[in-house]
Short mmCIF file of C-alpha atoms in Angstrom, two decimals:
data_model
loop_
_atom_site.label_atom_id
_atom_site.label_comp_id
_atom_site.label_asym_id
_atom_site.label_seq_id
_atom_site.Cartn_x
_atom_site.Cartn_y
_atom_site.Cartn_z
CA GLY A 1 -4.51 5.48 -8.41
CA ILE A 2 -4.87 1.81 -8.98
CA GLN A 3 -4.16 -0.54 -6.04
CA VAL A 4 -2.40 -3.88 -6.35
CA GLU A 5 -2.54 -6.44 -3.57
CA GLN A 6 -0.57 -9.67 -3.55
CA SER A 7 -1.01 -12.68 -1.38
CA PRO A 8 0.44 -14.38 0.52
CA PRO A 9 3.23 -11.99 1.52
CA ASP A 10 5.49 -14.89 2.49
CA LEU A 11 5.52 -18.53 1.51
CA ILE A 12 7.88 -21.28 2.58
CA LEU A 13 7.69 -24.62 0.75
CA GLN A 14 9.65 -27.80 0.36
CA GLU A 15 11.25 -28.59 -2.95
CA GLY A 16 8.79 -30.35 -5.26
CA ALA A 17 5.68 -28.63 -3.84
CA ASN A 18 3.22 -26.63 -5.93
CA SER A 19 2.15 -23.07 -5.13
CA THR A 20 -0.41 -20.43 -6.21
CA LEU A 21 0.30 -16.75 -5.86
CA ARG A 22 -2.51 -14.21 -6.18
CA CYS A 23 -2.70 -10.63 -7.43
CA ASN A 24 -5.83 -8.49 -6.98
CA PHE A 25 -6.12 -5.10 -8.60
CA SER A 26 -8.64 -2.33 -8.07
CA ASP A 27 -9.47 -1.20 -11.62
CA SER A 28 -9.50 -2.48 -15.15
CA VAL A 29 -6.12 -2.79 -16.78
CA ASN A 30 -4.70 -3.28 -20.22
CA ASN A 31 -1.37 -4.57 -18.99
CA LEU A 32 -0.40 -7.01 -16.31
CA GLN A 33 3.06 -8.47 -15.84
CA TRP A 34 4.45 -11.03 -13.45
CA PHE A 35 8.13 -10.74 -12.44
CA HIS A 36 10.55 -12.83 -10.46
CA GLN A 37 13.20 -10.89 -8.56
CA ASN A 38 16.04 -13.28 -7.79
CA PRO A 39 18.29 -13.04 -4.74
CA TRP A 40 20.74 -10.89 -6.74
CA GLY A 41 18.02 -8.29 -7.35
CA GLN A 42 17.49 -8.96 -11.04
CA LEU A 43 13.94 -8.48 -12.19
CA ILE A 44 12.99 -11.13 -14.67
CA ASN A 45 9.89 -11.01 -16.88
CA LEU A 46 7.76 -14.12 -16.38
CA PHE A 47 4.50 -13.29 -18.13
CA TYR A 48 2.77 -10.45 -19.90
CA ILE A 49 -0.81 -11.46 -19.28
CA PRO A 50 -3.57 -8.82 -19.27
CA SER A 51 -6.10 -11.62 -19.79
CA GLY A 52 -6.27 -15.33 -20.41
CA THR A 53 -3.87 -18.13 -19.56
CA LYS A 54 -0.24 -18.72 -20.48
CA GLN A 55 2.21 -21.45 -19.62
CA ASN A 56 6.00 -21.57 -19.67
CA GLY A 57 7.47 -24.82 -18.40
CA ARG A 58 6.62 -25.28 -14.74
CA LEU A 59 5.06 -21.84 -14.50
CA SER A 60 1.66 -20.77 -15.66
CA ALA A 61 -0.51 -17.71 -15.16
CA THR A 62 -4.15 -16.85 -15.49
CA THR A 63 -5.74 -13.41 -15.46
CA VAL A 64 -9.47 -12.91 -15.10
CA ALA A 65 -9.72 -9.29 -16.09
CA THR A 66 -13.47 -8.98 -15.43
CA GLU A 67 -12.91 -10.08 -11.81
CA ARG A 68 -9.67 -8.11 -11.42
CA TYR A 69 -7.28 -10.84 -10.33
CA SER A 70 -4.41 -12.85 -11.63
CA LEU A 71 -2.86 -16.12 -10.44
CA LEU A 72 0.64 -17.41 -10.84
CA TYR A 73 1.14 -21.15 -10.54
CA ILE A 74 4.48 -22.76 -9.82
CA SER A 75 4.63 -26.54 -10.04
CA SER A 76 7.31 -28.92 -8.78
CA SER A 77 9.17 -26.05 -7.06
CA GLN A 78 12.96 -25.92 -7.17
CA THR A 79 15.32 -24.01 -4.90
CA THR A 80 16.11 -21.68 -7.81
CA ASP A 81 12.47 -20.52 -7.73
CA SER A 82 13.21 -18.71 -4.46
CA GLY A 83 12.95 -14.92 -4.52
CA VAL A 84 10.26 -12.33 -4.67
CA TYR A 85 7.40 -12.51 -7.15
CA PHE A 86 5.86 -9.20 -8.21
CA CYS A 87 2.67 -8.47 -10.04
CA ALA A 88 2.47 -5.10 -11.84
CA VAL A 89 -0.32 -3.41 -13.74
CA GLY A 90 -0.78 -0.31 -15.85
CA GLY A 91 2.04 1.24 -17.80
CA GLY A 92 2.04 3.91 -20.46
CA ALA A 93 2.59 7.40 -19.13
CA ASP A 94 1.80 6.39 -15.54
CA GLY A 95 4.34 3.57 -15.38
CA LEU A 96 3.66 0.19 -13.82
CA THR A 97 2.11 -0.04 -10.38
CA PHE A 98 3.69 -2.86 -8.39
CA GLY A 99 2.31 -4.93 -5.60
CA LYS A 100 4.43 -5.52 -2.51
CA GLY A 101 5.36 -8.97 -3.74
CA THR A 102 5.26 -12.52 -2.43
CA HIS A 103 8.52 -13.66 -0.85
CA LEU A 104 8.96 -17.34 -1.71
CA ILE A 105 11.49 -19.61 -0.07
CA ILE A 106 11.94 -23.12 -1.42
CA GLN A 107 13.76 -25.39 1.00
CA PRO A 108 15.71 -28.40 -0.21
CA GLY B 1 22.95 -4.70 -26.77
CA ALA B 2 20.15 -7.16 -26.37
CA GLY B 3 18.83 -5.87 -23.09
CA VAL B 4 18.54 -2.71 -20.97
CA SER B 5 21.96 -1.72 -19.65
CA GLN B 6 22.47 0.34 -16.49
CA SER B 7 25.62 1.79 -15.00
CA PRO B 8 27.15 1.79 -12.54
CA SER B 9 25.85 -1.43 -11.04
CA ASN B 10 26.80 -0.21 -7.59
CA LYS B 11 27.51 3.25 -6.21
CA VAL B 12 28.57 4.20 -2.70
CA THR B 13 28.90 7.86 -1.93
CA GLU B 14 28.88 10.29 0.95
CA LYS B 15 25.86 12.27 1.97
CA GLY B 16 25.70 15.59 0.17
CA LYS B 17 27.45 14.39 -3.00
CA ASP B 18 25.77 14.40 -6.42
CA VAL B 19 25.35 11.12 -8.34
CA GLU B 20 24.48 10.34 -11.95
CA LEU B 21 22.94 7.05 -12.99
CA ARG B 22 22.81 5.93 -16.62
CA CYS B 23 20.41 3.80 -18.62
CA ASP B 24 20.82 2.42 -22.15
CA PRO B 25 17.47 1.16 -23.43
CA ILE B 26 16.81 -1.59 -25.91
CA SER B 27 17.34 -0.25 -29.40
CA GLY B 28 14.08 0.78 -31.03
CA HIS B 29 12.17 1.16 -27.74
CA THR B 30 10.53 4.56 -27.75
CA ALA B 31 9.59 4.64 -24.09
CA LEU B 32 11.91 4.64 -21.06
CA TYR B 33 11.06 4.49 -17.37
CA TRP B 34 12.88 5.03 -14.07
CA TYR B 35 11.77 3.25 -10.88
CA ARG B 36 13.09 3.19 -7.33
CA GLN B 37 13.08 0.16 -5.08
CA ARG B 38 13.77 0.67 -1.39
CA LEU B 39 14.93 -2.30 0.67
CA GLY B 40 12.21 -4.91 1.02
CA GLN B 41 9.69 -2.88 -0.95
CA GLY B 42 8.05 -3.01 -4.38
CA LEU B 43 9.05 -0.70 -7.20
CA GLU B 44 7.99 2.95 -7.19
CA PHE B 45 7.54 4.72 -10.54
CA LEU B 46 9.57 7.90 -10.92
CA ILE B 47 9.43 9.21 -14.48
CA TYR B 48 8.53 8.27 -18.07
CA PHE B 49 10.05 9.36 -21.37
CA GLN B 50 8.28 8.84 -24.71
CA GLY B 51 10.04 9.94 -27.87
CA ASN B 52 10.74 13.68 -27.84
CA SER B 53 7.79 14.60 -25.58
CA ALA B 54 8.51 16.53 -22.38
CA PRO B 55 8.32 14.14 -19.37
CA ASP B 56 5.98 14.51 -16.45
CA LYS B 57 8.32 15.12 -13.50
CA SER B 58 5.65 15.01 -10.80
CA GLY B 59 6.67 11.45 -9.75
CA LEU B 60 10.21 12.49 -8.85
CA PRO B 61 10.64 12.36 -5.03
CA SER B 62 12.08 15.87 -4.61
CA ASP B 63 13.58 18.74 -6.56
CA ARG B 64 17.02 17.18 -5.94
CA PHE B 65 16.08 14.57 -8.54
CA SER B 66 16.27 15.27 -12.26
CA ALA B 67 16.26 13.08 -15.38
CA GLU B 68 17.14 13.62 -18.95
CA ARG B 69 16.85 11.67 -22.17
CA THR B 70 18.16 12.57 -25.62
CA GLY B 71 15.72 11.39 -28.27
CA GLU B 72 15.16 7.66 -27.97
CA SER B 73 18.59 6.84 -26.57
CA VAL B 74 20.45 7.04 -23.27
CA SER B 75 18.84 8.49 -20.18
CA THR B 76 20.47 9.80 -16.99
CA LEU B 77 18.99 10.16 -13.55
CA THR B 78 20.79 12.72 -11.39
CA ILE B 79 20.43 13.11 -7.66
CA GLN B 80 21.91 16.24 -6.15
CA ARG B 81 22.99 16.67 -2.54
CA THR B 82 22.24 13.03 -1.77
CA GLN B 83 20.57 12.08 1.51
CA GLN B 84 20.58 8.74 3.32
CA GLU B 85 16.92 8.18 2.35
CA ASP B 86 18.03 8.14 -1.28
CA SER B 87 19.65 4.76 -0.67
CA ALA B 88 17.79 2.28 -2.90
CA VAL B 89 18.07 0.31 -6.13
CA TYR B 90 17.25 2.46 -9.15
CA LEU B 91 15.87 0.47 -12.05
CA CYS B 92 15.35 1.49 -15.64
CA ALA B 93 12.91 -0.10 -18.08
CA SER B 94 12.30 0.35 -21.74
CA TRP B 95 9.15 -0.35 -23.74
CA PRO B 96 8.47 -0.47 -27.47
CA GLY B 97 5.29 1.60 -27.05
CA LEU B 98 2.99 -1.25 -28.06
CA TRP B 99 0.28 -2.25 -25.63
CA ASN B 100 0.72 -5.95 -26.38
CA GLN B 101 4.37 -5.81 -25.34
CA PRO B 102 5.90 -5.81 -21.82
CA GLN B 103 8.39 -3.45 -20.23
CA HIS B 104 11.93 -4.80 -20.01
CA PHE B 105 14.06 -3.99 -17.00
CA GLY B 106 17.77 -3.49 -16.50
CA ASP B 107 19.66 -4.96 -13.54
CA GLY B 108 19.53 -1.65 -11.66
CA THR B 109 22.00 0.58 -9.86
CA ARG B 110 22.36 -0.13 -6.12
CA LEU B 111 22.93 3.27 -4.49
CA SER B 112 24.22 3.50 -0.92
CA ILE B 113 24.54 6.89 0.80
CA LEU B 114 26.88 6.87 3.79
#
C-alpha cells in the first residue's frame, strides 16, 4: 500500500515563529488532506489539497503531486496551534492512509 | 446535525465485555468510514461503507470486530469479548462520495478496557 512519511516528528517553537511541515507519499494520489488534532483529540480538517496551493489565514499548504510531497506552512505561531498535524492520502474504498504526524508545541 | 456525531464520547469497560459504538454521519453523505487511533499513533483504517454495497471487512483487526450500517444512515461498530489491546480512540468519518470533497471526522469514542 501507499506509504506516507511526515517530518519532522516533533517540533518545539516559540510563539510568533514560522514553521514548515512536510509530507512525502510513495505513489500518485487523488486526495490529500491535512488535519490538526488538538489536545482534546478532535481531528480538524485544515486543507483538502491533492495539488496546488491554498491559504487560510496564517496557514497555507502546497502539494506538488508530480514530486509526491506536500508542505504545510504555519506563520506567526500561536499557542493554540499546538497539537499533532497529520497528512493523509487516498480515500475511496481503501480509506485514508495517515502519516505518523508532526507533534508541534508552541511555547509562550 | 451539521457534523459527524459519535456516541458515547468515552467508554470504560472490563475485559471480556462487549461494546457498541455509534456513528451518525452528515446527512447526504453516501460513504462512511471507521478508523482506530492507538495512543500516540496515526489513524488506522478499519472499514468503509458506500450506499447499500457490502463492505470489505478485511481491515477489521479480528473476528471480534463487526460493523453494520443501514442504508446511508447510522453505523455501529461492535467489539465482542474486549481485550486490553482494543483500548484506543475509534473515529468515524463520512464522505459525500465526490473526489473533490474531503472526509469529515467525528470527535471519536475513547475506549478504555480495564
